[in-house]
Tab-separated table of C-alpha atoms in Angstrom:
chain	number	residue	atom	x	y	z
I	29	ASP	CA	-88.013	11.217	83.878
I	30	THR	CA	-88.498	14.891	84.885
I	31	GLY	CA	-89.388	14.153	88.588
I	32	VAL	CA	-92.480	15.360	90.424
I	33	SER	CA	-93.664	18.783	89.178
I	34	GLN	CA	-95.783	21.016	91.186
I	35	ASP	CA	-97.575	24.156	90.037
I	36	PRO	CA	-97.426	26.966	90.985
I	37	ARG	CA	-94.244	27.350	92.996
I	38	HIS	CA	-95.668	30.225	94.921
I	39	LYS	CA	-99.198	31.375	95.623
I	40	ILE	CA	-100.290	34.534	97.483
I	41	THR	CA	-103.996	34.885	98.126
I	42	LYS	CA	-106.338	36.685	100.391
I	43	ARG	CA	-108.142	35.204	103.213
I	44	GLY	CA	-111.447	33.605	102.130
I	45	GLN	CA	-110.331	32.962	98.591
I	46	ASN	CA	-110.169	29.504	97.013
I	47	VAL	CA	-106.812	28.114	95.633
I	48	THR	CA	-105.950	25.062	93.675
I	49	PHE	CA	-102.541	23.412	93.356
I	50	ARG	CA	-101.468	20.867	90.835
I	51	CYS	CA	-99.064	17.969	91.087
I	52	ASP	CA	-97.714	15.893	88.223
I	53	PRO	CA	-96.103	12.726	89.535
I	54	ILE	CA	-93.430	10.693	87.769
I	55	SER	CA	-95.044	8.905	85.019
I	56	GLU	CA	-96.187	5.473	85.801
I	57	HIS	CA	-96.048	6.026	89.552
I	58	ASN	CA	-99.304	4.725	90.896
I	59	ARG	CA	-99.182	6.295	94.286
I	60	LEU	CA	-99.403	9.946	95.106
I	61	TYR	CA	-99.177	11.725	98.420
I	62	TRP	CA	-99.804	15.219	99.661
I	63	TYR	CA	-97.954	16.703	102.610
I	64	ARG	CA	-98.012	20.078	104.294
I	65	GLN	CA	-94.916	21.701	105.855
I	66	THR	CA	-94.705	24.780	107.969
I	67	LEU	CA	-91.629	26.644	108.914
I	68	GLY	CA	-89.357	24.853	111.280
I	69	GLN	CA	-91.299	21.627	111.131
I	70	GLY	CA	-91.269	18.321	109.182
I	71	PRO	CA	-93.837	17.588	106.549
I	72	GLU	CA	-97.235	16.363	107.816
I	73	PHE	CA	-99.173	13.782	105.881
I	74	LEU	CA	-102.453	14.989	104.411
I	75	THR	CA	-103.723	12.382	101.959
I	76	TYR	CA	-102.763	9.564	99.739
I	77	PHE	CA	-103.971	8.065	96.378
I	78	GLN	CA	-103.450	4.821	94.792
I	79	ASN	CA	-104.178	5.370	91.132
I	80	GLU	CA	-107.385	7.461	91.106
I	81	ALA	CA	-108.658	6.225	94.541
I	82	GLN	CA	-108.101	8.341	97.503
I	83	LEU	CA	-107.341	5.804	100.156
I	84	GLU	CA	-106.362	7.784	103.184
I	85	LYS	CA	-107.002	11.244	104.611
I	86	SER	CA	-105.448	12.706	107.598
I	87	ARG	CA	-107.504	14.381	110.298
I	88	LEU	CA	-105.603	17.524	109.348
I	89	LEU	CA	-107.457	17.578	106.205
I	90	SER	CA	-110.593	19.685	107.119
I	91	ASP	CA	-113.748	19.952	105.033
I	92	ARG	CA	-112.254	22.928	103.316
I	93	PHE	CA	-109.531	20.766	101.752
I	94	SER	CA	-110.277	18.496	98.775
I	95	ALA	CA	-108.004	16.364	96.608
I	96	GLU	CA	-108.489	14.652	93.442
I	97	ARG	CA	-106.739	12.429	90.930
I	98	PRO	CA	-109.305	11.868	88.357
I	99	LYS	CA	-107.305	9.821	85.844
I	100	GLY	CA	-104.801	8.303	88.151
I	101	SER	CA	-102.085	10.700	86.815
I	102	PHE	CA	-101.889	14.308	87.950
I	103	SER	CA	-103.587	15.387	91.160
I	104	THR	CA	-105.134	18.676	92.364
I	105	LEU	CA	-105.369	19.979	95.881
I	106	GLU	CA	-108.012	22.589	96.517
I	107	ILE	CA	-108.519	24.752	99.540
I	108	GLN	CA	-111.785	26.650	99.877
I	109	ARG	CA	-112.272	29.795	101.984
I	110	THR	CA	-108.428	30.011	102.929
I	111	GLU	CA	-107.453	30.995	106.282
I	112	GLN	CA	-104.183	32.488	107.536
I	113	GLY	CA	-103.347	29.235	109.238
I	114	ASP	CA	-103.358	27.403	105.849
I	115	SER	CA	-100.079	29.270	105.014
I	116	ALA	CA	-97.507	26.602	104.477
I	117	MET	CA	-95.492	24.661	101.865
I	118	TYR	CA	-97.594	21.964	100.207
I	119	LEU	CA	-95.515	19.035	99.108
I	120	CYS	CA	-96.450	16.273	96.710
I	121	ALA	CA	-94.731	12.988	96.478
I	122	SER	CA	-95.155	9.837	94.389
I	123	SER	CA	-93.796	6.281	94.354
I	124	LEU	CA	-94.225	3.211	92.241
I	125	GLY	CA	-95.782	0.661	94.496
I	126	SER	CA	-95.393	1.095	98.210
I	127	ALA	CA	-92.732	3.119	99.827
I	128	LEU	CA	-92.580	0.193	102.177
I	129	LEU	CA	-91.450	-2.215	99.602
I	130	ASN	CA	-88.048	-0.830	98.463
I	131	GLU	CA	-89.698	1.792	96.403
I	132	LYS	CA	-88.504	5.324	97.107
I	133	LEU	CA	-90.783	8.289	97.726
I	134	PHE	CA	-89.958	11.097	95.320
I	135	PHE	CA	-91.040	14.630	96.390
I	136	GLY	CA	-91.643	17.672	94.380
I	137	SER	CA	-90.269	21.102	95.146
I	138	GLY	CA	-93.593	22.131	96.712
I	139	THR	CA	-96.080	25.070	96.445
I	140	GLN	CA	-95.490	27.792	99.004
I	141	LEU	CA	-98.927	29.306	99.991
I	142	SER	CA	-99.190	32.589	101.662
I	143	VAL	CA	-102.650	33.708	102.851
I	144	LEU	CA	-102.847	37.436	103.679
N	19	ALA	CA	-99.054	7.252	117.852
N	20	GLN	CA	-95.674	7.455	116.430
N	21	THR	CA	-93.560	10.394	117.124
N	22	VAL	CA	-90.038	11.363	115.780
N	23	THR	CA	-87.808	13.622	117.584
N	24	GLN	CA	-84.725	15.428	116.377
N	25	SER	CA	-83.104	17.146	119.232
N	26	GLN	CA	-80.519	19.152	117.282
N	27	PRO	CA	-82.195	22.168	115.583
N	28	GLU	CA	-78.860	23.237	113.998
N	29	MET	CA	-75.322	21.675	113.433
N	30	SER	CA	-72.265	22.724	111.677
N	31	VAL	CA	-69.242	20.782	110.532
N	32	GLN	CA	-65.996	21.729	108.729
N	33	GLU	CA	-65.575	20.384	105.167
N	34	ALA	CA	-64.178	16.860	104.931
N	35	GLU	CA	-64.926	16.058	108.559
N	36	THR	CA	-67.577	13.759	109.963
N	37	VAL	CA	-70.940	14.751	111.601
N	38	THR	CA	-73.588	12.636	113.214
N	39	LEU	CA	-77.275	13.823	113.403
N	40	SER	CA	-79.543	12.305	116.089
N	41	CYS	CA	-83.039	10.884	115.806
N	42	THR	CA	-85.203	9.181	118.248
N	43	TYR	CA	-88.633	7.741	117.714
N	44	ASP	CA	-91.421	6.276	119.760
N	45	THR	CA	-93.580	3.396	118.652
N	46	SER	CA	-95.186	0.220	119.749
N	47	GLU	CA	-94.820	-1.346	116.287
N	48	SER	CA	-92.332	-4.145	115.918
N	49	ASN	CA	-91.946	-3.924	112.105
N	50	TYR	CA	-91.361	-0.477	110.472
N	51	TYR	CA	-89.105	1.630	108.298
N	52	LEU	CA	-86.922	4.623	109.071
N	53	PHE	CA	-85.601	7.258	106.635
N	54	TRP	CA	-83.359	10.157	106.358
N	55	TYR	CA	-84.367	12.878	103.942
N	56	LYS	CA	-82.366	15.847	102.812
N	57	GLN	CA	-84.131	19.211	101.924
N	58	PRO	CA	-81.892	21.712	100.295
N	59	PRO	CA	-82.903	25.393	99.674
N	60	SER	CA	-84.816	24.191	96.646
N	61	ARG	CA	-87.246	22.582	99.181
N	62	GLN	CA	-87.340	19.326	97.319
N	63	MET	CA	-87.129	16.340	99.653
N	64	ILE	CA	-84.395	13.904	98.688
N	65	LEU	CA	-84.125	10.387	100.189
N	66	VAL	CA	-80.658	9.871	101.650
N	67	ILE	CA	-81.000	6.504	103.198
N	68	ARG	CA	-83.588	3.984	104.573
N	69	GLN	CA	-83.562	1.208	107.162
N	70	GLU	CA	-85.864	-1.648	107.685
N	71	ALA	CA	-86.393	-2.396	111.402
N	72	TYR	CA	-86.134	-6.189	110.891
N	73	LYS	CA	-82.648	-5.758	109.524
N	74	GLN	CA	-79.830	-5.711	112.097
N	75	GLN	CA	-77.279	-4.489	109.705
N	76	ASN	CA	-76.951	-0.684	109.547
N	77	ALA	CA	-77.692	0.831	106.073
N	78	THR	CA	-74.896	2.470	104.241
N	79	GLU	CA	-74.998	4.790	101.057
N	80	ASN	CA	-71.543	6.038	100.054
N	81	ARG	CA	-70.647	8.639	102.604
N	82	PHE	CA	-73.886	8.193	104.470
N	83	SER	CA	-74.496	5.571	107.093
N	84	VAL	CA	-76.836	5.019	110.017
N	85	ASN	CA	-76.543	3.707	113.482
N	86	PHE	CA	-79.812	1.873	114.168
N	87	GLN	CA	-80.362	0.917	117.807
N	88	LYS	CA	-83.823	-0.670	117.885
N	89	ALA	CA	-84.096	-1.250	121.574
N	90	ALA	CA	-83.047	2.375	122.267
N	91	LYS	CA	-85.269	3.475	119.403
N	92	SER	CA	-82.490	5.534	117.985
N	93	PHE	CA	-81.599	6.177	114.396
N	94	SER	CA	-78.648	8.465	113.810
N	95	LEU	CA	-77.119	9.510	110.529
N	96	LYS	CA	-73.437	9.824	110.007
N	97	ILE	CA	-72.103	11.911	107.208
N	98	SER	CA	-68.369	11.232	106.425
N	99	ASP	CA	-66.071	13.490	104.354
N	100	SER	CA	-68.625	16.313	104.599
N	101	GLN	CA	-69.072	18.314	101.411
N	102	LEU	CA	-70.392	21.884	100.906
N	103	GLY	CA	-73.312	20.350	98.913
N	104	ASP	CA	-74.392	18.453	102.058
N	105	THR	CA	-75.616	21.829	103.500
N	106	ALA	CA	-79.357	21.341	103.995
N	107	MET	CA	-82.158	20.525	106.317
N	108	TYR	CA	-82.162	16.853	107.307
N	109	PHE	CA	-85.411	14.985	108.325
N	110	CYS	CA	-85.690	11.725	109.995
N	111	ALA	CA	-88.924	9.757	109.211
N	112	PHE	CA	-90.847	6.876	110.350
N	113	MET	CA	-93.394	4.599	108.595
N	114	LYS	CA	-95.008	1.498	110.119
N	115	HIS	CA	-95.228	-1.553	107.971
N	116	GLY	CA	-98.496	-2.283	106.268
N	117	GLY	CA	-101.818	-0.360	106.217
N	118	ASN	CA	-101.260	3.334	106.945
N	119	ASN	CA	-98.989	5.093	104.514
N	120	ASP	CA	-98.654	8.020	106.904
N	121	MET	CA	-94.910	8.844	107.024
N	122	ARG	CA	-94.108	10.757	110.202
N	123	PHE	CA	-91.362	13.261	110.063
N	124	GLY	CA	-89.199	14.929	112.818
N	125	ALA	CA	-88.792	18.665	113.006
N	126	GLY	CA	-85.428	18.546	111.187
N	127	THR	CA	-81.800	19.470	111.728
N	128	ARG	CA	-80.163	22.292	109.800
N	129	LEU	CA	-76.693	21.295	108.835
N	130	THR	CA	-74.124	23.761	107.631
N	131	VAL	CA	-70.910	22.548	106.158
N	132	LYS	CA	-68.260	25.271	106.420
N	133	PRO	CA	-65.328	25.593	104.019
């Protein structure tokens, strides 16, 4: 068990460019979450997958954001036409079953995005 | 909508002493879950302790314990025998039972343990 892995750890991009982040959850975890965290704030929920199905999306997730989990394993989060306001830490988390049912939510170390 | 408030942006404690971090929340739900997460400089979020709202007994995990006051909507974290490795950001989080998997976090408290 190597934990939740996120790649890259840091990403610097110019405004208007597209970026893609990857998350590898703990193997056999069927639930995967994306959160965004800005400096001095707690994480904000973006979206959630159960296996390959994207079941919930926050209103924070504009049309420029898209997430996939094609085979129910790793997930990607793409941001198109990045804006300076997209600068944040993007955290991925996974769980086996529901975090509500005694299953813990395991977070990765995040991808720090800086939009210049 | 559920909100989580942590009123202490920063706290410090001497090594081996006890410190309490405050958290209040606002919800109309009767069944929900509360969590404390630790975020060290590595930025990884680590679950410290969780509490089910239907349980009256306060959760305890080794040196970490909570004081859950459901009527007051308060969920404080007590760290006993503080260690240097406890230095981190601590986030209080709320998740309602069933349906939405949206976990709501407070803004965090930066705890520094001094030698």
